[in-house]
Amino acid sequence: MSGFNVDFIEKYLASADAGVADDQYKAGLLFSTGDGVDQDLVTAHKWFNLAAMNGVEAARENRAEISMDMSAQEIARAQKMAREWMMGR
């Protein structure tokens, strides 16, 4: 974990949850690297998926990259999380 403080991370994730595409991408980066949060590829995939749907091309590339380290079940869970997030909007 890096030197990010909890308030910074919470604000970042709140912005991602509010639908800000760039912050969704950055949330994916945080979770994929474990920078300031526990590494969680399923959650990272979810955020990259949402950012990609909102036009962030780099999110597509990162999603493909982390998918190589995930099982089919983990990817399915991440996709379900993204769908549930979209339905809750």
Short mmCIF file of C-alpha atoms in Angstrom, two decimals:
data_model
loop_
_atom_site.label_atom_id
_atom_site.label_comp_id
_atom_site.label_asym_id
_atom_site.label_seq_id
_atom_site.Cartn_x
_atom_site.Cartn_y
_atom_site.Cartn_z
CA MET A 1 0.00 0.00 0.00
CA SER A 2 1.24 3.47 -0.81
CA GLY A 3 1.17 6.74 1.02
CA PHE A 4 -2.37 7.60 -0.14
CA ASN A 5 -4.46 8.68 2.80
CA VAL A 6 -7.86 7.20 3.49
CA ASP A 7 -9.75 10.45 2.82
CA PHE A 8 -8.14 10.75 -0.61
CA ILE A 9 -9.05 7.20 -1.54
CA GLU A 10 -12.61 7.55 -0.25
CA LYS A 11 -13.15 10.74 -2.29
CA TYR A 12 -11.66 9.07 -5.35
CA LEU A 13 -13.92 6.04 -5.04
CA ALA A 14 -16.97 8.23 -4.38
CA SER A 15 -16.25 10.10 -7.61
CA ALA A 16 -15.89 6.80 -9.48
CA ASP A 17 -19.15 5.61 -7.95
CA ALA A 18 -20.80 8.86 -9.07
CA GLY A 19 -19.98 7.89 -12.66
CA VAL A 20 -16.89 9.98 -13.43
CA ALA A 21 -15.22 7.88 -16.14
CA ASP A 22 -11.65 9.03 -15.51
CA ASP A 23 -12.03 8.25 -11.81
CA GLN A 24 -13.54 4.86 -12.63
CA TYR A 25 -10.38 4.17 -14.63
CA LYS A 26 -8.16 5.38 -11.80
CA ALA A 27 -10.12 3.24 -9.32
CA GLY A 28 -9.37 0.28 -11.58
CA LEU A 29 -5.69 1.18 -11.44
CA LEU A 30 -5.76 1.42 -7.64
CA PHE A 31 -7.36 -2.01 -7.26
CA SER A 32 -5.26 -3.66 -9.97
CA THR A 33 -1.99 -2.54 -8.41
CA GLY A 34 -2.98 -2.49 -4.75
CA ASP A 35 -1.81 1.13 -4.57
CA GLY A 36 -3.50 2.46 -1.43
CA VAL A 37 -6.03 -0.39 -1.25
CA ASP A 38 -5.90 -4.18 -1.05
CA GLN A 39 -5.27 -5.57 -4.54
CA ASP A 40 -8.52 -6.96 -5.96
CA LEU A 41 -8.56 -7.86 -9.65
CA VAL A 42 -12.31 -8.52 -9.66
CA THR A 43 -13.06 -5.00 -8.42
CA ALA A 44 -10.40 -3.57 -10.75
CA HIS A 45 -12.04 -5.34 -13.70
CA LYS A 46 -15.41 -3.92 -12.68
CA TRP A 47 -14.06 -0.35 -12.66
CA PHE A 48 -12.13 -0.83 -15.91
CA ASN A 49 -15.28 -2.25 -17.51
CA LEU A 50 -17.36 0.75 -16.45
CA ALA A 51 -14.68 3.23 -17.54
CA ALA A 52 -14.38 1.45 -20.90
CA MET A 53 -18.14 1.71 -21.41
CA ASN A 54 -17.76 5.43 -20.71
CA GLY A 55 -15.15 5.83 -23.44
CA VAL A 56 -11.82 5.48 -21.63
CA GLU A 57 -9.72 3.53 -24.14
CA ALA A 58 -6.90 2.81 -21.67
CA ALA A 59 -9.46 1.02 -19.48
CA ARG A 60 -10.09 -1.49 -22.27
CA GLU A 61 -6.38 -2.23 -22.49
CA ASN A 62 -5.97 -2.60 -18.72
CA ARG A 63 -9.07 -4.77 -18.47
CA ALA A 64 -7.66 -7.11 -21.13
CA GLU A 65 -4.30 -7.21 -19.36
CA ILE A 66 -5.66 -8.14 -15.93
CA SER A 67 -8.10 -10.62 -17.47
CA MET A 68 -5.10 -12.80 -18.32
CA ASP A 69 -4.52 -13.24 -14.56
CA MET A 70 -8.18 -13.98 -13.74
CA SER A 71 -10.30 -17.11 -13.93
CA ALA A 72 -13.48 -17.22 -15.99
CA GLN A 73 -15.46 -17.19 -12.73
CA GLU A 74 -13.68 -14.06 -11.52
CA ILE A 75 -14.35 -12.27 -14.81
CA ALA A 76 -18.01 -13.30 -14.67
CA ARG A 77 -18.23 -11.96 -11.10
CA ALA A 78 -16.64 -8.65 -12.17
CA GLN A 79 -19.05 -8.33 -15.09
CA LYS A 80 -21.98 -9.03 -12.77
CA MET A 81 -20.73 -6.33 -10.38
CA ALA A 82 -20.54 -3.84 -13.27
CA ARG A 83 -24.08 -4.72 -14.42
CA GLU A 84 -25.41 -4.36 -10.88
CA TRP A 85 -23.68 -0.97 -10.56
CA MET A 86 -25.29 0.17 -13.83
CA MET A 87 -28.73 -1.06 -12.77
CA GLY A 88 -28.42 0.87 -9.52
CA ARG A 89 -27.93 4.15 -11.36
#
